[in-house]
Short mmCIF file of C-alpha atoms in Angstrom, two decimals:
data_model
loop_
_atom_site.label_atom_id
_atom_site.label_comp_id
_atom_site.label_asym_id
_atom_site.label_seq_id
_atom_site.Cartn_x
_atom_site.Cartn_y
_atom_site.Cartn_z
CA UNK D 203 105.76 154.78 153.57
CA UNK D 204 105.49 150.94 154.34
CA UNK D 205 101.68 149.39 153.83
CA UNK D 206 99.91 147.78 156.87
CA UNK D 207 100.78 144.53 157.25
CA UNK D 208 97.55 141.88 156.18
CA UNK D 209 95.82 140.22 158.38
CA UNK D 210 95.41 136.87 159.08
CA UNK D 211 92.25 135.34 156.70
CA UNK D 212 89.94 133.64 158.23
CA UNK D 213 88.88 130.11 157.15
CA UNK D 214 86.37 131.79 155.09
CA UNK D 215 85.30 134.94 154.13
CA UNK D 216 82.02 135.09 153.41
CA UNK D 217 80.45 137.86 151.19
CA UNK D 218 77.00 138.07 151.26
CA UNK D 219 75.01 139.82 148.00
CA UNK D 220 72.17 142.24 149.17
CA UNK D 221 71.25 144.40 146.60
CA UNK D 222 68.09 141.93 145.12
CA UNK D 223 64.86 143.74 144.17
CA UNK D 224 62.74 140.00 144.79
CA UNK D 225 60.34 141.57 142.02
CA UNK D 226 58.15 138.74 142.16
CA UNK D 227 57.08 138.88 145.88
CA UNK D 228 55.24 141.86 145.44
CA UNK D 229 53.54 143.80 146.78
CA UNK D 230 55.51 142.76 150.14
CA UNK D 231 58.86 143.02 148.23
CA UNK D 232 59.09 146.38 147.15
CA UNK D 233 62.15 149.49 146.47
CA UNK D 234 63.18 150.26 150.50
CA UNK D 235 62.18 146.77 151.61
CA UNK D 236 63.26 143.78 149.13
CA UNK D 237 62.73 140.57 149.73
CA UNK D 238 66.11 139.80 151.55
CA UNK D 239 64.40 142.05 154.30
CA UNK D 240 61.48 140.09 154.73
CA UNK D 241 61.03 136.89 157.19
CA UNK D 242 58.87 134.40 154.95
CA UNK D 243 58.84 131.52 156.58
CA UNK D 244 57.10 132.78 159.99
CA UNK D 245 60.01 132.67 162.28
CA UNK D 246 60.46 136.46 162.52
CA UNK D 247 64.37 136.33 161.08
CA UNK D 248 64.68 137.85 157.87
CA UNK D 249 66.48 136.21 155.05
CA UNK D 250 69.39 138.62 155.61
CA UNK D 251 69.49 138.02 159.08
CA UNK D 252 69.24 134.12 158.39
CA UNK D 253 71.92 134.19 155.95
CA UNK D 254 74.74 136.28 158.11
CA UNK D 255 74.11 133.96 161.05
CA UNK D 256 74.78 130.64 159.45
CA UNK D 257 77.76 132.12 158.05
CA UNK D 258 79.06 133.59 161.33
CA UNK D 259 81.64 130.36 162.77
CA UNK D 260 82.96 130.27 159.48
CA UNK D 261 83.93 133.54 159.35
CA UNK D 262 84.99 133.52 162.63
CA UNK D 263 82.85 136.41 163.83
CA UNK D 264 81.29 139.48 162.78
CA UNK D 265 85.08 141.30 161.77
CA UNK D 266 85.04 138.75 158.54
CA UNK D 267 81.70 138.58 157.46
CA UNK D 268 81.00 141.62 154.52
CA UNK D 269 77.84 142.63 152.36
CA UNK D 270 77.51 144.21 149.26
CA UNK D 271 74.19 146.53 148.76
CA UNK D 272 72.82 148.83 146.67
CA UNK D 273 73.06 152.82 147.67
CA UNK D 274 69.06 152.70 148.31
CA UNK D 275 69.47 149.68 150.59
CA UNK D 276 72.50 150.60 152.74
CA UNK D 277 70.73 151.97 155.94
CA UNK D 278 68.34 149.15 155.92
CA UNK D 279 71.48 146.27 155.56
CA UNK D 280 72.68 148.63 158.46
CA UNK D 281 70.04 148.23 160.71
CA UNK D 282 69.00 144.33 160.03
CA UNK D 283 72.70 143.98 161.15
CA UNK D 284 74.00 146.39 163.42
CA UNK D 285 76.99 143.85 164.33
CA UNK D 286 78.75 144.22 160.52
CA UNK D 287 81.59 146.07 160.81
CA UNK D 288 81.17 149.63 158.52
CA UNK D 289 83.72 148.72 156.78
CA UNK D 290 83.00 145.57 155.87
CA UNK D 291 79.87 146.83 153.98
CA UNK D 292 80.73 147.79 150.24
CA UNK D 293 77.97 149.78 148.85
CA UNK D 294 77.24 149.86 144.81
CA UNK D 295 76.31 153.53 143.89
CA UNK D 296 74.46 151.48 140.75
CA UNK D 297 73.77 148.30 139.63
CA UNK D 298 76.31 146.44 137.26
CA UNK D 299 74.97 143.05 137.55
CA UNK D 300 77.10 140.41 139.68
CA UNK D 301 80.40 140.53 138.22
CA UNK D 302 80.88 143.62 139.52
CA UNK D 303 79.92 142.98 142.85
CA UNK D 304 82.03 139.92 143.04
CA UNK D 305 85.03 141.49 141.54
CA UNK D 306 85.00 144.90 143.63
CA UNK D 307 84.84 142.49 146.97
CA UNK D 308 87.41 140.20 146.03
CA UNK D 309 89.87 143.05 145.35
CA UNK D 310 88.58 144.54 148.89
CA UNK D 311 89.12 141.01 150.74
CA UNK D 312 92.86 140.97 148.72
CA UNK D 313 93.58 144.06 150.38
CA UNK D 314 93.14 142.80 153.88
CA UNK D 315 93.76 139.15 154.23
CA UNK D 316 96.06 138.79 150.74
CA UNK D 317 95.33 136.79 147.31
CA UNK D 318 95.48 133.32 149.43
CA UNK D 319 92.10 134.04 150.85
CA UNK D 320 89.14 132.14 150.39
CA UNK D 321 86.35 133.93 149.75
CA UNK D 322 82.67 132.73 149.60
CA UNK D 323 79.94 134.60 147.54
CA UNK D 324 76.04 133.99 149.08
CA UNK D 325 72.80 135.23 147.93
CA UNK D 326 71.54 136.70 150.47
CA UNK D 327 67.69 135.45 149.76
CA UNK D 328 68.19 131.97 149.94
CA UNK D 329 66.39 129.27 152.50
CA UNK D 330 68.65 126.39 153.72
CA UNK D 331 67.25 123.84 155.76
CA UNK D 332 70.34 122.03 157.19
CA UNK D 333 72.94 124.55 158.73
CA UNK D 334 75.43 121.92 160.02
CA UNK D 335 75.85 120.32 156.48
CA UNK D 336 75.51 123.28 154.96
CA UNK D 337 78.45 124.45 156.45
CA UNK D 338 80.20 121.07 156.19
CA UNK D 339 79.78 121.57 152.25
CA UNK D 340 81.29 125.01 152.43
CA UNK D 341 84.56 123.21 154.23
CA UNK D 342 84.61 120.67 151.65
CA UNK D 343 84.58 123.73 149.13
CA UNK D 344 87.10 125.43 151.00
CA UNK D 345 89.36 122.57 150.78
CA UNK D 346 88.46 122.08 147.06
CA UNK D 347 89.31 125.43 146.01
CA UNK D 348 93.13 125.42 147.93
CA UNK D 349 93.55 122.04 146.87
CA UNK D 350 93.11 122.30 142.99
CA UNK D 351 92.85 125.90 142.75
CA UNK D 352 89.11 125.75 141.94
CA UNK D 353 86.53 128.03 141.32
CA UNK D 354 83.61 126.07 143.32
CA UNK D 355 79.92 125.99 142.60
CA UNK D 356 77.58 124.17 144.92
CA UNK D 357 75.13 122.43 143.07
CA UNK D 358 71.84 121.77 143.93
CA UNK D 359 69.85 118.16 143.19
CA UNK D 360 66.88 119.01 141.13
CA UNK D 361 63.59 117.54 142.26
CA UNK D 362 62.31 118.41 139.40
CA UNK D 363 62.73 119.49 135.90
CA UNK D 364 62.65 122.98 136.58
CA UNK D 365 63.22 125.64 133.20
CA UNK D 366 63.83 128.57 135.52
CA UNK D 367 67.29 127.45 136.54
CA UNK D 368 70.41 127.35 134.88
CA UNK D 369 71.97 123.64 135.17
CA UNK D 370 75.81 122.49 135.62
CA UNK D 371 76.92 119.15 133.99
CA UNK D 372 79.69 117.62 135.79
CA UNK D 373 82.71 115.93 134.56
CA UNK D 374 85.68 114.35 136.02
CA UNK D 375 85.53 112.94 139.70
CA UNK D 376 87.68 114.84 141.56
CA UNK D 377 87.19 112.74 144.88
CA UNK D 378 86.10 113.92 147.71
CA UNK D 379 87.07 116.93 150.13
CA UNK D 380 85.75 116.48 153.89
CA UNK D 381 83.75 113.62 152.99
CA UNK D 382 82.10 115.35 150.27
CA UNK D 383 82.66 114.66 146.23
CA UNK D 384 83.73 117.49 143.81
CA UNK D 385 83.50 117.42 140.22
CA UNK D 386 85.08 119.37 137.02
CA UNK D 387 82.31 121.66 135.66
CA UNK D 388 82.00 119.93 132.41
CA UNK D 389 79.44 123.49 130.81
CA UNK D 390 76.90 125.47 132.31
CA UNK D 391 73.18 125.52 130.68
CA UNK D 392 71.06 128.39 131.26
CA UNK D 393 67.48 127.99 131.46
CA UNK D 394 66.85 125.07 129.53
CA UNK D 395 62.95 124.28 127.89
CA UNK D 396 61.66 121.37 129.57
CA UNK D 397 61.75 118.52 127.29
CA UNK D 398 65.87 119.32 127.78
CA UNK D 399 65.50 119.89 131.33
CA UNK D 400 63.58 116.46 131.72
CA UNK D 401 66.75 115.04 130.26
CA UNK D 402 69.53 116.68 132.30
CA UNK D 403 67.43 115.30 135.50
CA UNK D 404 67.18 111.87 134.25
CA UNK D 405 70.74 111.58 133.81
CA UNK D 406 71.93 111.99 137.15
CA UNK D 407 74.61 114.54 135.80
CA UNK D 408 73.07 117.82 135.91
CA UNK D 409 72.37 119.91 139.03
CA UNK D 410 70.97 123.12 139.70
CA UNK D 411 73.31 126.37 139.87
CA UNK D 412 72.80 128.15 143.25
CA UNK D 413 74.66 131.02 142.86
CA UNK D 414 77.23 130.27 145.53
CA UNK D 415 80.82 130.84 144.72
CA UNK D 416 84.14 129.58 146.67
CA UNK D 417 87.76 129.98 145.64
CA UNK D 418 90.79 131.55 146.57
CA UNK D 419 90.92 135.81 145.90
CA UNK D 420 93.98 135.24 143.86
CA UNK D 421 92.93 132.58 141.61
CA UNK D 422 89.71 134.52 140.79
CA UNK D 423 91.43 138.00 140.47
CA UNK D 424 93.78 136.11 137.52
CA UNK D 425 90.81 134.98 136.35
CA UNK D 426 88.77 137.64 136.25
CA UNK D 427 91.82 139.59 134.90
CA UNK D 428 91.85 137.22 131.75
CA UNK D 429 88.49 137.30 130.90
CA UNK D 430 87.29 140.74 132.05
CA UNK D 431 90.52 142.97 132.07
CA UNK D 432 88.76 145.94 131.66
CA UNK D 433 86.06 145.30 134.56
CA UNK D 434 88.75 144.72 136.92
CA UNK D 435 91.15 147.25 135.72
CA UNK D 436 88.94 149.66 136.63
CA UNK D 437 88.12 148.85 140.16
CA UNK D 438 91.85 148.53 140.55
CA UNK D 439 92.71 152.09 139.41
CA UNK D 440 89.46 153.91 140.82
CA UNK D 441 87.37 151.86 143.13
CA UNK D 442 83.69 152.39 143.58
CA UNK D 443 84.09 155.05 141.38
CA UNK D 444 84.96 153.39 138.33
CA UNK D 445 80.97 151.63 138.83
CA UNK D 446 79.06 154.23 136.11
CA UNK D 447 81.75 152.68 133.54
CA UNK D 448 81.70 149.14 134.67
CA UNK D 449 80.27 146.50 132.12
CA UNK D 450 76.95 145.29 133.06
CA UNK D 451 77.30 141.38 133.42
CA UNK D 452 76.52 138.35 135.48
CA UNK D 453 79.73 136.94 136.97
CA UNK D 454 77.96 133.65 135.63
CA UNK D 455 78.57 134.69 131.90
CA UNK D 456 82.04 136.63 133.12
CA UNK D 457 83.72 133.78 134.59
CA UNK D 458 81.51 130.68 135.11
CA UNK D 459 80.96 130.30 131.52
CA UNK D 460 85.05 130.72 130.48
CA UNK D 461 86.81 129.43 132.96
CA UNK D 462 88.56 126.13 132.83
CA UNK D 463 88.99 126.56 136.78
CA UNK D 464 85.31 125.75 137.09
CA UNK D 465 84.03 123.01 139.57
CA UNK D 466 80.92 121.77 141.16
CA UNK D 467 80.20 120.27 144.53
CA UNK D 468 76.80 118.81 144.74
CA UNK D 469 74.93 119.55 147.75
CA UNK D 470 73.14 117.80 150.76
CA UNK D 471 71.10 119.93 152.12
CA UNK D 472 67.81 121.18 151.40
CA UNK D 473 67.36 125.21 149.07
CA UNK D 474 65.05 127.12 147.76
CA UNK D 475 66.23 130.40 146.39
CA UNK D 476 62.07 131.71 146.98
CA UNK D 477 61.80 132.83 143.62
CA UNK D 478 57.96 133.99 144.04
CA UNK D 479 55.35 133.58 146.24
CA UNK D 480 55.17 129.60 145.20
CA UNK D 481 57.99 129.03 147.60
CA UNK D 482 56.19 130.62 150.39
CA UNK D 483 53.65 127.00 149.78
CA UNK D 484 56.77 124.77 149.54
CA UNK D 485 58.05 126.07 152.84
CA UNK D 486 54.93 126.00 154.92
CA UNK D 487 52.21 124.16 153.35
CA UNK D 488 50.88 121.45 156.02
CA UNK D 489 49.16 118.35 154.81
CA UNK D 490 45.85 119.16 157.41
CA UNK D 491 45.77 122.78 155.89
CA UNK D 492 44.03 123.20 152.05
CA UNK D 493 45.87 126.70 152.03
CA UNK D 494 48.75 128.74 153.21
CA UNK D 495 47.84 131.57 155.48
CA UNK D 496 49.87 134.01 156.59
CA UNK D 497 47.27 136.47 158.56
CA UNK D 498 44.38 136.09 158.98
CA UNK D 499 42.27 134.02 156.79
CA UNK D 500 38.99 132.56 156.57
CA UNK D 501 38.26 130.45 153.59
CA UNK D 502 34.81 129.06 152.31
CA UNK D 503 35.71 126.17 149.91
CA UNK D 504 38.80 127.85 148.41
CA UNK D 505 41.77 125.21 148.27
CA UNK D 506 45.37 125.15 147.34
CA UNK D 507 45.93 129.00 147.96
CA UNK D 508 48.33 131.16 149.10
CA UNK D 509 47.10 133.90 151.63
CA UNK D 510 49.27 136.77 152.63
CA UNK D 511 48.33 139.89 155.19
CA UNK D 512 50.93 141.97 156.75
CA UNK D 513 47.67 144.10 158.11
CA UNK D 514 46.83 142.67 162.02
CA UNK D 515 43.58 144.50 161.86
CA UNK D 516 42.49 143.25 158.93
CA UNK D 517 40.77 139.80 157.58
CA UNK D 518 40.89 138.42 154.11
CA UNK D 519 37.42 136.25 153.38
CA UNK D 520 37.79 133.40 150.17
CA UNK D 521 35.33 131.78 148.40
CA UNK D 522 35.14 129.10 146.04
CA UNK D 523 38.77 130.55 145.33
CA UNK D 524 41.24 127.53 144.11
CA UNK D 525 45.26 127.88 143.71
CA UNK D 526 45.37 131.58 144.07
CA UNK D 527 47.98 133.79 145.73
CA UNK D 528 45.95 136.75 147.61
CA UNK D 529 48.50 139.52 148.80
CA UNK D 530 47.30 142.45 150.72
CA UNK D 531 49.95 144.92 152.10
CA UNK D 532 49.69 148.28 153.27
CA UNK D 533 48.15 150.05 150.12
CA UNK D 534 48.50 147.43 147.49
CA UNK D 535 46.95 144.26 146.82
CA UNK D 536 48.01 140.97 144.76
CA UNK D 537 45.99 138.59 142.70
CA UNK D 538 47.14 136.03 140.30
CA UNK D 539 47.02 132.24 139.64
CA UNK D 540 49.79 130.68 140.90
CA UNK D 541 50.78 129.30 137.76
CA UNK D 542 51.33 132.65 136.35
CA UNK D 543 53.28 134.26 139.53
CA UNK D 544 56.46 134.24 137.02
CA UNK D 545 54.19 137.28 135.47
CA UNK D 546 53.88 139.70 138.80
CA UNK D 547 57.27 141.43 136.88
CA UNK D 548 55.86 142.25 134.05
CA UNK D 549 52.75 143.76 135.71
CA UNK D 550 54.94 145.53 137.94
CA UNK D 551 56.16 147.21 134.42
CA UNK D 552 53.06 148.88 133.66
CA UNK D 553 53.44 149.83 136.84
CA UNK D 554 56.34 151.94 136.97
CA UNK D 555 55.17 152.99 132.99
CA UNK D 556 52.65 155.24 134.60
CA UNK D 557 53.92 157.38 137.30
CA UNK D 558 50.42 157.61 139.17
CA UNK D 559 51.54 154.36 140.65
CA UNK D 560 55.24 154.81 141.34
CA UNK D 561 54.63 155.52 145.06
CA UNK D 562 53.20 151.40 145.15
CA UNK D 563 56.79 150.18 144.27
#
């Protein structure tokens, strides 16, 4: 018997990763509908949706775009995008963290297109505010990644010194690819305090790690295959079925971290990765407006807050309320400074502690 011939990759094949729980945008993120299902920013599009259309001309079409989800999320990838091929969605009967994910879809995209593919791994969560350069960057990648046989990064600028961010140094100038410079990845840095994050900003050296991956399938297979043998090995041999035996690990700390293949290519267009419900005032806030509404709101002297209703029949009243997020959704309701909005996961552990309140998850 003679295998089926590949066919032809595309310029990129993007991969998008859907199997987020977006803890901390509860109680509108929740089990059956995470965040990547929700539309945040008032236009209506969910970040899925948002995500698979500005990848679409790169992938030349619906046939080369692919997913990966969790088992618990695969009907509702299925009907936020009834376009993706069945085939091209690769559903995780568990978690095993990202390496997993990335690996099992590499070896997938091998198996079609061949090892000189370039494959592109997306959150699929993310806001980007400049689709033309955004996809300009992910050329340059492209280009990066065949050229030197890189493992890209995109790196974001940081506007500030964030701690909740892991941070990429760069190193030698590679020059530039479509206009764009590339660097060597000179080490990672996860989560730094602040008085180190202070000085990674003021050096000009450091940006932000995204989470979006570009290189060719074969380059990260060998990689992968060096530094995670067994992870791989076992896709290889079994497939989805080798997942309950599969290493639990971030491809960050499987590859990222070891390879000497590692390089960064800052970016020029604005991101947010909406982390929690702070985003939601970065996005939207308007300088005539002293809160965020999303519903409907009426505020008595309360300033700098964030008001959420996915109820049209209901109203939400402040007073005298300052920098609060207020959350009401179906049967649950959210209250918390927005300084502490980092904390909604650990409430939602007592949560799921007590099973009385498992059905508000």
């Amino acid at each position: 018997m003679t295998s089926s011939p590949l066919s032809p990759p595309p310029a990129l094949t993007p991969i998008i990763l859907a199997g987020g729980k977006g803890e901390r945008f509860w109680p509108v993120s929740r089990r059956q509908t995470p965040k990547q299902f929700l539309s945040l920013d008032g236009s209506g599009q969910s970040l899925l949706q948002a995500t698979a259309e500005r990848l679409l001309e790169l992938a030349g079409g619906w046939d080369n775009l692919w997913v990966v989800t969790a088992a618990h999320l695969e009907a509702g990838v299925k009907a936020q995008l009834p376009q993706l091929p069945a085939a091209n969605l690769l559903v995780e009967p568990e978690g095993r963290d990202t390496a997993a994910a990335v690996a099992w879809a590499t070896l997938e995209v091998a198996k079609r297109h061949g090892e000189r593919a370039i494959v592109g791994f997306f959150p699929a969560d993310h806001w980007i505010d400049d689709p033309a350069v955004f996809e300009q960057t992910l050329r340059a990648a492209a280009q990066l990644a065949r050229q030197k046989g890189a493992i890209a990064t995109l790196g974001i600028q940081p506007t500030y010194a964030a701690t909740g961010y892991g941070y990429i140094e760069q190193g030698e100038n590679l020059g530039e690819f479509d206009g764009i410079p590339a660097y060597r990845v000179q080490r990672f840095t996860e989560k730094p305090d602040l008085a180190t994050a202070e000085t990674f900003v003021a050096s000009g050296r450091f940006s932000w790690n995204g989470g979006i991956f570009i290189f060719e399938a074969g380059t990260a297979l060998g990689e992968l295959r060096h530094h995670v043998p067994d992870l791989v090995a076992a896709l290889e041999s079994q497939g989805v079925a080798a997942y309950p035996s599969l290493e639990k690990i971030s491809i960050d700390y499987a590859l990222m971290e070891k390879t000497q293949r590692a390089c960064v290519v800052p970016v020029q267009f604005g991101w947010d990765d909406l982390g929690d419900w702070n985003a939601v005032e970065r996005l939207l806030q308007q300088p005539d407006r002293p809160n965020v509404d999303l519903g409907d709101h009426v505020a008595l002297e309360s300033h700098g807050c964030i008001v959420y209703s996915s109820n049209a029949d209901e109203v939400i009243l402040t007073i005298g309320l300052e920098d609060l997020v207020v959350v009401r959704d179906g049967n649950a309701t959210l209250i918390v400074p927005k300084h502490r909005s980092q904390d909604i996961k650990q409430g939602l552990k007592q949560l799921q502690a007590d099973p009385r309140y498992h059905r508000f998850l």
